[in-house]
Every structure is written in structure tokens, then in C-alpha cells.
Coordinates of N, CA and C and ligand atoms in Angstrom, one line a residue:
M1 N 65.6 -40.6 159.3 CA 66.6 -41.5 159.8 C 67.5 -42.0 158.6
V2 N 68.7 -42.0 158.8 CA 69.6 -42.5 157.7 C 70.1 -43.9 158.1
K3 N 69.8 -44.8 157.2 CA 70.3 -46.2 157.5 C 71.7 -46.4 157.0
V4 N 72.5 -47.2 157.7 CA 73.8 -47.6 157.2 C 73.6 -48.5 156.0
K5 N 74.3 -48.1 154.9 CA 74.2 -48.9 153.7 C 75.3 -49.9 153.6
K6 N 75.1 -50.9 152.8 CA 76.1 -51.9 152.6 C 76.7 -51.7 151.2
C7 N 77.9 -51.8 151.1 CA 78.6 -51.7 149.8 C 78.1 -52.8 148.8
S8 N 77.7 -52.4 147.6 CA 77.2 -53.3 146.6 C 78.2 -54.3 146.2
F9 N 79.4 -54.0 146.4 CA 80.5 -55.0 146.0 C 81.0 -55.8 147.1
C10 N 81.6 -55.1 148.1 CA 82.3 -55.9 149.1 C 81.4 -56.3 150.3
G11 N 80.2 -55.7 150.4 CA 79.3 -56.1 151.4 C 79.5 -55.5 152.8
Y12 N 80.5 -54.7 153.0 CA 80.7 -54.1 154.3 C 79.9 -52.8 154.4
D13 N 79.7 -52.4 155.7 CA 78.9 -51.2 155.9 C 79.6 -50.0 155.4
I14 N 78.8 -49.0 154.9 CA 79.4 -47.8 154.4 C 79.1 -46.7 155.5
P15 N 80.1 -46.1 156.1 CA 79.8 -45.1 157.1 C 79.0 -44.0 156.5
I16 N 78.1 -43.4 157.4 CA 77.2 -42.3 156.9 C 78.1 -41.2 156.3
G17 N 77.7 -40.7 155.2 CA 78.4 -39.6 154.6 C 79.6 -40.0 153.8
R18 N 79.9 -41.2 153.8 CA 81.0 -41.7 153.0 C 80.4 -42.5 151.8
G19 N 81.3 -42.9 150.9 CA 80.9 -43.8 149.9 C 80.5 -43.1 148.6
V20 N 80.2 -43.9 147.6 CA 79.9 -43.4 146.3 C 78.6 -44.1 145.9
M21 N 77.6 -43.3 145.4 CA 76.4 -43.8 144.9 C 76.5 -43.8 143.3
F22 N 76.1 -44.9 142.7 CA 76.2 -44.9 141.3 C 74.9 -45.4 140.7
I23 N 74.3 -44.7 139.8 CA 73.0 -45.1 139.2 C 73.2 -45.4 137.8
Q24 N 72.9 -46.7 137.4 CA 73.0 -47.1 136.0 C 71.9 -46.5 135.2
K25 N 72.1 -46.5 133.9 CA 71.0 -46.0 133.0 C 69.7 -46.7 133.1
N26 N 69.8 -48.0 133.5 CA 68.6 -48.8 133.6 C 67.9 -48.6 135.0
G27 N 68.5 -47.7 135.8 CA 67.8 -47.4 137.1 C 68.3 -48.2 138.3
V28 N 69.3 -49.1 138.0 CA 69.8 -49.9 139.1 C 70.8 -49.0 139.9
I29 N 70.6 -49.0 141.2 CA 71.4 -48.2 142.1 C 72.4 -49.0 142.8
Y30 N 73.7 -48.6 142.8 CA 74.7 -49.2 143.5 C 75.3 -48.3 144.5
N31 N 75.6 -48.8 145.7 CA 76.3 -48.0 146.7 C 77.7 -48.6 146.9
F32 N 78.7 -47.8 146.8 CA 80.1 -48.4 147.0 C 80.7 -47.6 148.1
C33 N 81.5 -48.4 148.9 CA 82.2 -47.7 150.0 C 83.4 -47.0 149.5
T34 N 84.0 -47.4 148.5 CA 85.2 -46.7 147.9 C 85.2 -46.9 146.4
N35 N 86.1 -46.1 145.8 CA 86.3 -46.2 144.4 C 86.8 -47.5 144.0
K36 N 87.6 -48.1 144.9 CA 88.1 -49.4 144.6 C 87.0 -50.4 144.3
C37 N 86.0 -50.4 145.1 CA 84.8 -51.3 144.9 C 84.1 -50.9 143.7
R38 N 83.9 -49.6 143.4 CA 83.2 -49.2 142.2 C 83.9 -49.8 141.0
K39 N 85.2 -49.6 140.9 CA 86.0 -50.1 139.8 C 85.9 -51.6 139.7
A40 N 86.0 -52.3 140.8 CA 86.1 -53.7 140.8 C 84.8 -54.3 140.2
L41 N 83.7 -53.7 140.5 CA 82.4 -54.2 140.0 C 82.2 -53.7 138.5
L42 N 82.3 -52.4 138.3 CA 81.9 -51.8 137.0 C 83.0 -51.9 136.0
V43 N 84.2 -51.8 136.4 CA 85.3 -51.7 135.4 C 85.9 -53.1 135.2
Y44 N 86.2 -53.8 136.3 CA 86.9 -55.0 136.1 C 85.9 -56.2 136.2
K45 N 84.7 -55.9 136.5 CA 83.6 -57.0 136.5 C 84.0 -58.2 137.4
K46 N 84.6 -57.9 138.5 CA 85.0 -58.9 139.4 C 83.8 -59.5 140.1
K47 N 84.0 -60.8 140.6 CA 83.0 -61.4 141.4 C 83.4 -61.3 142.9
A48 N 82.5 -60.8 143.7 CA 82.8 -60.5 145.1 C 83.2 -61.8 145.8
R49 N 82.6 -62.9 145.4 CA 82.9 -64.2 146.1 C 84.3 -64.7 145.8
K50 N 84.9 -64.1 144.7 CA 86.2 -64.6 144.3 C 87.3 -63.5 144.6
T51 N 86.9 -62.5 145.3 CA 87.8 -61.4 145.6 C 88.0 -61.3 147.1
R52 N 89.3 -61.5 147.4 CA 89.7 -61.7 148.8 C 89.2 -60.7 149.8
W53 N 89.2 -59.4 149.5 CA 89.0 -58.4 150.5 C 87.5 -58.1 150.6
T54 N 86.6 -58.9 150.1 CA 85.2 -58.7 150.3 C 84.6 -59.5 151.4
A55 N 83.4 -59.1 151.9 CA 82.8 -59.9 153.0 C 82.2 -61.2 152.5
Y56 N 82.1 -61.3 151.1 CA 81.5 -62.5 150.5 C 82.5 -63.6 150.1
Y57 N 83.8 -63.2 150.3 CA 84.8 -64.2 149.8 C 84.7 -65.5 150.4
G58 N 84.7 -66.6 149.6 CA 84.6 -67.9 150.2 C 83.2 -68.4 150.6
K59 N 82.2 -67.5 150.5 CA 80.9 -67.9 150.8 C 80.1 -68.4 149.6
E60 N 79.2 -69.2 149.9 CA 78.3 -69.7 148.8 C 77.1 -68.9 148.7
Ligands
ZN1 ZN1 83.1 -51.9 149.2

């Protein structure tokens, strides 16, 4: 059974067969729905709670 994964950055569900998986050298696994999310977290180091288009925006 394949479970629907949530994007590590924006928090929305990733449709089966979509998305990007990224494994850091230290073994931490991230799942991203799009490259936009991958870049936001890994390149721009954005905070999901301060990024408007995420599910976490405005939440504590
Ligand atoms: Zn995402």
C-alpha cells in the first residue's frame, strides 16, 4: 500500500507518483510536492509558517 505523503515544506498532500524525494547526507528524508518547495526549504531556507502558499502559514 502506498500512503499519500505530505510535502515537507508546504504540508499539502503529494499525489502518488508525483513529487520529489530528497535525502540529506545525514539521512534525513524530505518529500517535496514540487521543485518550488524543494528550493524554498533547501536553497532559500524559508520558514513554512511565514510563507503564504503553505498549509502552515499563519499557524502556530
Ligand atoms: Zn510542497
